[in-house]
Amino acid sequence: MLYEYSIFRLNFKTAVRFGNGKGASGLDTRKISLPSDSLFSAVFTEYINFFGEEEANKLVASFEKGETAISSLFPWKRTDKGLSYYIPRPIFPSVKRSGEDNVKKQLKKIKFISLENLKKYIDFINGKTDFGDESDWDLEIGAELITDRVNLTGEKSEPYRVASYKFVEGSGLYFIIRYTDKTLFANFKRAVELLGISGIGGKVSSGLGKYTLDVSNMEERGEEKLLYDMLEDKNAKVQMLLGAYHPKEEEIEKLKQEGCTYILEKRDGFCTSPYFSSSNGPMKRKSCVMVMEGSCFSERLEGQILDLSYGNFHKVYRLGKSLFLGVAM
């Protein structure tokens, strides 16, 4: 199957809030990225509203067949050398320099690594170089904002805080899309543009998460070409997950193989569809556990799309298929 790739760069006009999945108790904490399953859910809502159910079903079928796939949202910024793209810190099977007291503490501080620093990180893991100055690994793309608000819906007012993130000019978030159907790609691009008008993430009713979209081809220049080559490298010793993944039943045993290191994250919450509501408000969807970006395997795994409904009204999709990067060790 002949794939094409593009990068979607989100240029945020307002602050954005990606929560920690803990509801109201987590309003004062935030993340600066969004996993591919949550990204797909947000885009799919715009897609079905604009193109209708029949076209939306075609989109899901394309993801199910592996003809279309997306990564999670990761940081990008403009530098003197051009556009710099960050990927999640690879969770390699072992750290050869684990005997140093501060190594694990240093590594935990690194959430994302620029492609420019990837070789330096691999050399550090393999004991070939020192960690260096911590400032060498800083993102420096924005700042956290804390907003004080008051809940007036109860018998008495309740103050609370909401955390968000404001990107500096010349930075933002990006994701990769792999596709085969140019018409479907154009429709997906339109849905992502519409999402930028309504806003992505939490607290969009407060004006958060609005962005404009830039799209780049990946085969011609700089770090985009490097990303393309790694996406196509299926023979690398390490295959790093670029989004949320849920194994098929026959793939579960492969997660136990030597050399596989992964991060798990639980998914639960409510369905935003008007069909899944009652007099008490929105209804909960089924919970699930996802393998997260940065996890590393010896081969590329397929995953599956889950239905988190209880068999009523309509399906509630959770995307458990994503992209992999081949990482040379």
GROMACS .gro file of C-alpha atoms in nm:
model
  329
    1MET     CA    1   0.000   0.000   0.000
    2LEU     CA    2   0.145   0.337  -0.105
    3TYR     CA    3   0.112   0.591   0.175
    4GLU     CA    4   0.136   0.968   0.171
    5TYR     CA    5   0.218   1.173   0.480
    6SER     CA    6   0.150   1.529   0.588
    7ILE     CA    7   0.217   1.736   0.898
    8PHE     CA    8  -0.068   1.942   1.045
    9ARG     CA    9   0.071   2.233   1.249
   10LEU     CA   10  -0.166   2.404   1.491
   11ASN     CA   11  -0.094   2.774   1.552
   12PHE     CA   12  -0.285   2.864   1.868
   13LYS     CA   13  -0.453   3.205   1.884
   14THR     CA   14  -0.563   3.150   2.243
   15ALA     CA   15  -0.440   2.951   2.540
   16VAL     CA   16  -0.527   2.581   2.536
   17ARG     CA   17  -0.620   2.337   2.811
   18PHE     CA   18  -0.555   1.964   2.798
   19GLY     CA   19  -0.654   1.813   3.132
   20ASN     CA   20  -0.514   1.519   3.322
   21GLY     CA   21  -0.831   1.311   3.291
   22LYS     CA   22  -0.934   1.361   3.654
   23GLY     CA   23  -1.233   1.587   3.590
   24ALA     CA   24  -1.295   1.881   3.820
   25SER     CA   25  -1.026   1.766   4.064
   26GLY     CA   26  -0.764   1.817   3.795
   27LEU     CA   27  -0.862   2.165   3.675
   28ASP     CA   28  -0.550   2.317   3.827
   29THR     CA   29  -0.317   2.087   3.632
   30ARG     CA   30  -0.259   2.071   3.259
   31LYS     CA   31  -0.062   1.898   2.984
   32ILE     CA   32   0.080   2.052   2.668
   33SER     CA   33  -0.005   1.763   2.438
   34LEU     CA   34  -0.308   1.555   2.338
   35PRO     CA   35  -0.309   1.179   2.263
   36SER     CA   36  -0.423   1.058   1.924
   37ASP     CA   37  -0.740   0.888   2.053
   38SER     CA   38  -0.865   1.214   2.209
   39LEU     CA   39  -0.759   1.408   1.900
   40PHE     CA   40  -0.952   1.170   1.675
   41SER     CA   41  -1.264   1.197   1.891
   42ALA     CA   42  -1.256   1.578   1.869
   43VAL     CA   43  -1.202   1.579   1.491
   44PHE     CA   44  -1.462   1.305   1.437
   45THR     CA   45  -1.729   1.516   1.609
   46GLU     CA   46  -1.664   1.799   1.362
   47TYR     CA   47  -1.645   1.550   1.075
   48ILE     CA   48  -1.982   1.388   1.137
   49ASN     CA   49  -2.150   1.724   1.200
   50PHE     CA   50  -2.020   1.869   0.872
   51PHE     CA   51  -2.011   1.570   0.634
   52GLY     CA   52  -2.281   1.347   0.780
   53GLU     CA   53  -2.297   0.994   0.913
   54GLU     CA   54  -2.231   0.813   0.584
   55GLU     CA   55  -1.903   0.996   0.521
   56ALA     CA   56  -1.806   0.960   0.886
   57ASN     CA   57  -1.848   0.584   0.859
   58LYS     CA   58  -1.610   0.587   0.559
   59LEU     CA   59  -1.356   0.771   0.773
   60VAL     CA   60  -1.377   0.512   1.050
   61ALA     CA   61  -1.344   0.229   0.795
   62SER     CA   62  -1.031   0.392   0.653
   63PHE     CA   63  -0.873   0.408   1.001
   64GLU     CA   64  -0.982   0.052   1.072
   65LYS     CA   65  -0.813  -0.076   0.756
   66GLY     CA   66  -0.495   0.119   0.833
   67GLU     CA   67  -0.531   0.332   0.521
   68THR     CA   68  -0.544   0.643   0.741
   69ALA     CA   69  -0.360   0.694   1.070
   70ILE     CA   70  -0.262   0.986   1.292
   71SER     CA   71  -0.013   1.057   1.567
   72SER     CA   72  -0.072   1.239   1.893
   73LEU     CA   73  -0.020   1.613   1.917
   74PHE     CA   74   0.343   1.709   1.988
   75PRO     CA   75   0.527   2.043   2.017
   76TRP     CA   76   0.693   2.231   1.732
   77LYS     CA   77   0.874   2.564   1.719
   78ARG     CA   78   1.047   2.786   1.468
   79THR     CA   79   1.424   2.833   1.512
   80ASP     CA   80   1.703   3.003   1.320
   81LYS     CA   81   1.755   2.674   1.136
   82GLY     CA   82   1.387   2.634   1.042
   83LEU     CA   83   1.105   2.431   1.192
   84SER     CA   84   1.200   2.207   1.483
   85TYR     CA   85   0.978   1.910   1.568
   86TYR     CA   86   0.961   1.728   1.900
   87ILE     CA   87   0.871   1.365   1.959
   88PRO     CA   88   0.795   1.188   2.289
   89ARG     CA   89   1.096   1.070   2.486
   90PRO     CA   90   1.147   0.705   2.382
   91ILE     CA   91   1.099   0.466   2.673
   92PHE     CA   92   1.385   0.234   2.591
   93PRO     CA   93   1.413  -0.113   2.752
   94SER     CA   94   1.712  -0.023   2.967
   95VAL     CA   95   1.925   0.268   3.075
   96LYS     CA   96   2.286   0.155   3.079
   97ARG     CA   97   2.386   0.442   3.306
   98SER     CA   98   2.124   0.377   3.573
   99GLY     CA   99   2.400   0.356   3.833
  100GLU     CA  100   2.427   0.735   3.840
  101ASP     CA  101   2.212   0.877   4.119
  102ASN     CA  102   2.048   1.155   3.922
  103VAL     CA  103   1.997   0.982   3.585
  104LYS     CA  104   1.638   0.869   3.640
  105LYS     CA  105   1.547   1.205   3.791
  106GLN     CA  106   1.693   1.382   3.488
  107LEU     CA  107   1.512   1.157   3.244
  108LYS     CA  108   1.174   1.208   3.412
  109LYS     CA  109   1.200   1.580   3.345
  110ILE     CA  110   1.221   1.520   2.971
  111LYS     CA  111   0.878   1.469   2.816
  112PHE     CA  112   0.968   1.555   2.456
  113ILE     CA  113   1.292   1.550   2.256
  114SER     CA  114   1.368   1.751   1.946
  115LEU     CA  115   1.478   1.550   1.646
  116GLU     CA  116   1.804   1.747   1.664
  117ASN     CA  117   1.867   1.606   2.014
  118LEU     CA  118   1.752   1.249   1.946
  119LYS     CA  119   2.100   1.111   1.867
  120LYS     CA  120   2.240   1.284   2.175
  121TYR     CA  121   1.970   1.119   2.387
  122ILE     CA  122   2.041   0.776   2.239
  123ASP     CA  123   2.415   0.821   2.296
  124PHE     CA  124   2.345   0.916   2.658
  125ILE     CA  125   2.129   0.606   2.709
  126ASN     CA  126   2.405   0.392   2.560
  127GLY     CA  127   2.668   0.545   2.789
  128LYS     CA  128   2.855   0.723   2.509
  129THR     CA  129   2.806   1.080   2.634
  130ASP     CA  130   2.703   1.281   2.938
  131PHE     CA  131   2.354   1.417   2.995
  132GLY     CA  132   2.483   1.771   2.958
  133ASP     CA  133   2.317   2.089   3.077
  134GLU     CA  134   1.945   2.054   3.155
  135SER     CA  135   1.879   2.373   2.959
  136ASP     CA  136   1.982   2.184   2.643
  137TRP     CA  137   1.661   1.982   2.677
  138ASP     CA  138   1.420   2.267   2.752
  139LEU     CA  139   1.121   2.324   2.526
  140GLU     CA  140   1.079   2.700   2.579
  141ILE     CA  141   0.762   2.729   2.373
  142GLY     CA  142   0.521   2.894   2.618
  143ALA     CA  143   0.404   2.928   2.974
  144GLU     CA  144   0.139   2.797   3.208
  145LEU     CA  145  -0.150   3.028   3.294
  146ILE     CA  146  -0.361   2.997   3.608
  147THR     CA  147  -0.707   3.158   3.603
  148ASP     CA  148  -0.918   3.206   3.916
  149ARG     CA  149  -1.289   3.146   3.864
  150VAL     CA  150  -1.604   3.111   4.070
  151ASN     CA  151  -1.875   2.845   4.042
  152LEU     CA  152  -2.215   3.012   4.096
  153THR     CA  153  -2.438   2.710   4.025
  154GLY     CA  154  -2.463   2.588   4.385
  155GLU     CA  155  -2.616   2.736   4.697
  156LYS     CA  156  -2.297   2.929   4.763
  157SER     CA  157  -2.017   3.045   4.538
  158GLU     CA  158  -1.716   2.814   4.512
  159PRO     CA  159  -1.382   2.952   4.388
  160TYR     CA  160  -1.160   2.729   4.178
  161ARG     CA  161  -0.857   2.751   3.952
  162VAL     CA  162  -0.815   2.649   3.589
  163ALA     CA  163  -0.473   2.583   3.437
  164SER     CA  164  -0.404   2.636   3.067
  165TYR     CA  165  -0.102   2.680   2.842
  166LYS     CA  166  -0.016   2.980   2.621
  167PHE     CA  167   0.220   2.914   2.330
  168VAL     CA  168   0.461   3.185   2.223
  169GLU     CA  169   0.453   3.305   1.864
  170GLY     CA  170   0.629   3.068   1.626
  171SER     CA  171   0.541   2.755   1.820
  172GLY     CA  172   0.248   2.522   1.877
  173LEU     CA  173   0.149   2.159   1.835
  174TYR     CA  174   0.159   1.928   1.534
  175PHE     CA  175   0.044   1.583   1.435
  176ILE     CA  176   0.126   1.352   1.148
  177ILE     CA  177  -0.137   1.201   0.921
  178ARG     CA  178  -0.080   0.904   0.693
  179TYR     CA  179  -0.335   0.851   0.417
  180THR     CA  180  -0.410   0.695   0.079
  181ASP     CA  181  -0.737   0.864  -0.024
  182LYS     CA  182  -0.690   1.231  -0.122
  183THR     CA  183  -1.061   1.311  -0.101
  184LEU     CA  184  -1.085   1.173   0.251
  185PHE     CA  185  -0.766   1.360   0.338
  186ALA     CA  186  -0.920   1.687   0.215
  187ASN     CA  187  -1.232   1.621   0.423
  188PHE     CA  188  -1.025   1.542   0.731
  189LYS     CA  189  -0.826   1.862   0.682
  190ARG     CA  190  -1.151   2.058   0.663
  191ALA     CA  191  -1.273   1.903   0.989
  192VAL     CA  192  -0.945   1.995   1.161
  193GLU     CA  193  -0.985   2.354   1.036
  194LEU     CA  194  -1.340   2.367   1.173
  195LEU     CA  195  -1.216   2.234   1.506
  196GLY     CA  196  -0.978   2.528   1.520
  197ILE     CA  197  -1.274   2.766   1.506
  198SER     CA  198  -1.470   2.598   1.785
  199GLY     CA  199  -1.159   2.511   1.987
  200ILE     CA  200  -0.984   2.194   2.099
  201GLY     CA  201  -0.934   2.068   2.454
  202GLY     CA  202  -1.118   2.169   2.768
  203LYS     CA  203  -1.297   2.493   2.855
  204VAL     CA  204  -1.357   2.582   2.488
  205SER     CA  205  -1.671   2.768   2.600
  206SER     CA  206  -1.431   3.010   2.770
  207GLY     CA  207  -1.251   3.075   2.442
  208LEU     CA  208  -0.965   2.830   2.486
  209GLY     CA  209  -0.808   2.606   2.223
  210LYS     CA  210  -0.862   2.813   1.906
  211TYR     CA  211  -0.605   2.781   1.631
  212THR     CA  212  -0.525   2.819   1.262
  213LEU     CA  213  -0.383   2.533   1.057
  214ASP     CA  214  -0.075   2.494   0.837
  215VAL     CA  215  -0.014   2.176   0.637
  216SER     CA  216   0.326   2.060   0.511
  217ASN     CA  217   0.444   1.781   0.287
  218MET     CA  218   0.704   1.557   0.453
  219GLU     CA  219   0.925   1.428   0.175
  220GLU     CA  220   1.126   1.732   0.072
  221ARG     CA  221   1.309   1.919   0.348
  222GLY     CA  222   1.476   1.934   0.687
  223GLU     CA  223   1.332   1.761   0.990
  224GLU     CA  224   1.009   1.682   0.806
  225LYS     CA  225   1.207   1.461   0.567
  226LEU     CA  226   1.380   1.299   0.867
  227LEU     CA  227   1.041   1.223   1.023
  228TYR     CA  228   0.925   1.075   0.693
  229ASP     CA  229   1.228   0.846   0.672
  230MET     CA  230   1.171   0.723   1.030
  231LEU     CA  231   0.801   0.662   0.961
  232GLU     CA  232   0.899   0.445   0.666
  233ASP     CA  233   1.174   0.259   0.855
  234LYS     CA  234   1.005  -0.067   0.948
  235ASN     CA  235   1.335  -0.250   0.995
  236ALA     CA  236   1.479  -0.043   1.280
  237LYS     CA  237   1.557  -0.237   1.596
  238VAL     CA  238   1.325  -0.013   1.800
  239GLN     CA  239   0.977   0.086   1.686
  240MET     CA  240   0.841   0.375   1.892
  241LEU     CA  241   0.469   0.437   1.922
  242LEU     CA  242   0.353   0.784   1.817
  243GLY     CA  243   0.000   0.769   1.953
  244ALA     CA  244  -0.247   0.581   2.170
  245TYR     CA  245  -0.269   0.207   2.101
  246HIS     CA  246  -0.499  -0.070   2.221
  247PRO     CA  247  -0.381  -0.423   2.136
  248LYS     CA  248  -0.586  -0.681   1.956
  249GLU     CA  249  -0.633  -0.997   2.159
  250GLU     CA  250  -0.367  -1.181   1.958
  251GLU     CA  251  -0.120  -0.894   2.016
  252ILE     CA  252  -0.135  -0.900   2.395
  253GLU     CA  253   0.133  -1.171   2.419
  254LYS     CA  254   0.366  -0.956   2.210
  255LEU     CA  255   0.361  -0.691   2.482
  256LYS     CA  256   0.528  -0.941   2.712
  257GLN     CA  257   0.824  -0.998   2.483
  258GLU     CA  258   1.173  -0.895   2.587
  259GLY     CA  259   1.258  -0.545   2.473
  260CYS     CA  260   0.902  -0.410   2.496
  261THR     CA  261   0.864  -0.113   2.729
  262TYR     CA  262   0.541   0.078   2.749
  263ILE     CA  263   0.329   0.322   2.944
  264LEU     CA  264  -0.038   0.252   3.025
  265GLU     CA  265  -0.304   0.516   3.074
  266LYS     CA  266  -0.667   0.465   3.171
  267ARG     CA  267  -0.950   0.619   2.973
  268ASP     CA  268  -1.290   0.687   3.128
  269GLY     CA  269  -1.538   0.970   3.130
  270PHE     CA  270  -1.862   1.083   2.972
  271CYS     CA  271  -1.994   1.078   2.619
  272THR     CA  272  -2.071   1.423   2.476
  273SER     CA  273  -2.336   1.294   2.233
  274PRO     CA  274  -2.687   1.426   2.308
  275TYR     CA  275  -2.816   1.069   2.274
  276PHE     CA  276  -2.611   0.963   2.576
  277SER     CA  277  -2.775   1.187   2.833
  278SER     CA  278  -3.044   1.171   3.095
  279SER     CA  279  -3.211   1.402   3.342
  280ASN     CA  280  -2.894   1.369   3.550
  281GLY     CA  281  -2.670   1.485   3.266
  282PRO     CA  282  -2.428   1.305   3.029
  283MET     CA  283  -2.389   0.928   3.060
  284LYS     CA  284  -2.057   0.755   3.118
  285ARG     CA  285  -1.892   0.552   2.845
  286LYS     CA  286  -1.703   0.227   2.905
  287SER     CA  287  -1.352   0.263   3.041
  288CYS     CA  288  -1.042   0.120   2.874
  289VAL     CA  289  -0.664   0.123   2.903
  290MET     CA  290  -0.437   0.256   2.628
  291VAL     CA  291  -0.068   0.206   2.557
  292MET     CA  292   0.077   0.553   2.518
  293GLU     CA  293   0.315   0.731   2.282
  294GLY     CA  294   0.683   0.687   2.356
  295SER     CA  295   0.636   0.314   2.424
  296CYS     CA  296   0.888   0.100   2.236
  297PHE     CA  297   0.856  -0.241   2.069
  298SER     CA  298   1.060  -0.465   1.844
  299GLU     CA  299   0.794  -0.453   1.571
  300ARG     CA  300   0.497  -0.247   1.462
  301LEU     CA  301   0.164  -0.356   1.606
  302GLU     CA  302  -0.177  -0.299   1.450
  303GLY     CA  303  -0.415  -0.223   1.738
  304GLN     CA  304  -0.789  -0.176   1.707
  305ILE     CA  305  -1.071   0.075   1.725
  306LEU     CA  306  -1.289   0.021   2.033
  307ASP     CA  307  -1.660   0.079   2.079
  308LEU     CA  308  -1.710   0.217   2.430
  309SER     CA  309  -2.090   0.232   2.414
  310TYR     CA  310  -2.309  -0.019   2.593
  311GLY     CA  311  -2.477  -0.127   2.271
  312ASN     CA  312  -2.733   0.150   2.279
  313PHE     CA  313  -2.806   0.452   2.058
  314HIS     CA  314  -2.483   0.456   1.851
  315LYS     CA  315  -2.119   0.349   1.872
  316VAL     CA  316  -1.872   0.551   2.076
  317TYR     CA  317  -1.538   0.513   1.901
  318ARG     CA  318  -1.199   0.516   2.073
  319LEU     CA  319  -0.906   0.506   1.831
  320GLY     CA  320  -0.652   0.243   1.937
  321LYS     CA  321  -0.440   0.243   1.620
  322SER     CA  322  -0.155   0.482   1.546
  323LEU     CA  323   0.183   0.538   1.379
  324PHE     CA  324   0.533   0.414   1.463
  325LEU     CA  325   0.878   0.567   1.421
  326GLY     CA  326   1.177   0.347   1.347
  327VAL     CA  327   1.454   0.449   1.590
  328ALA     CA  328   1.811   0.343   1.513
  329MET     CA  329   2.004   0.246   1.827
   0.00000   0.00000   0.00000
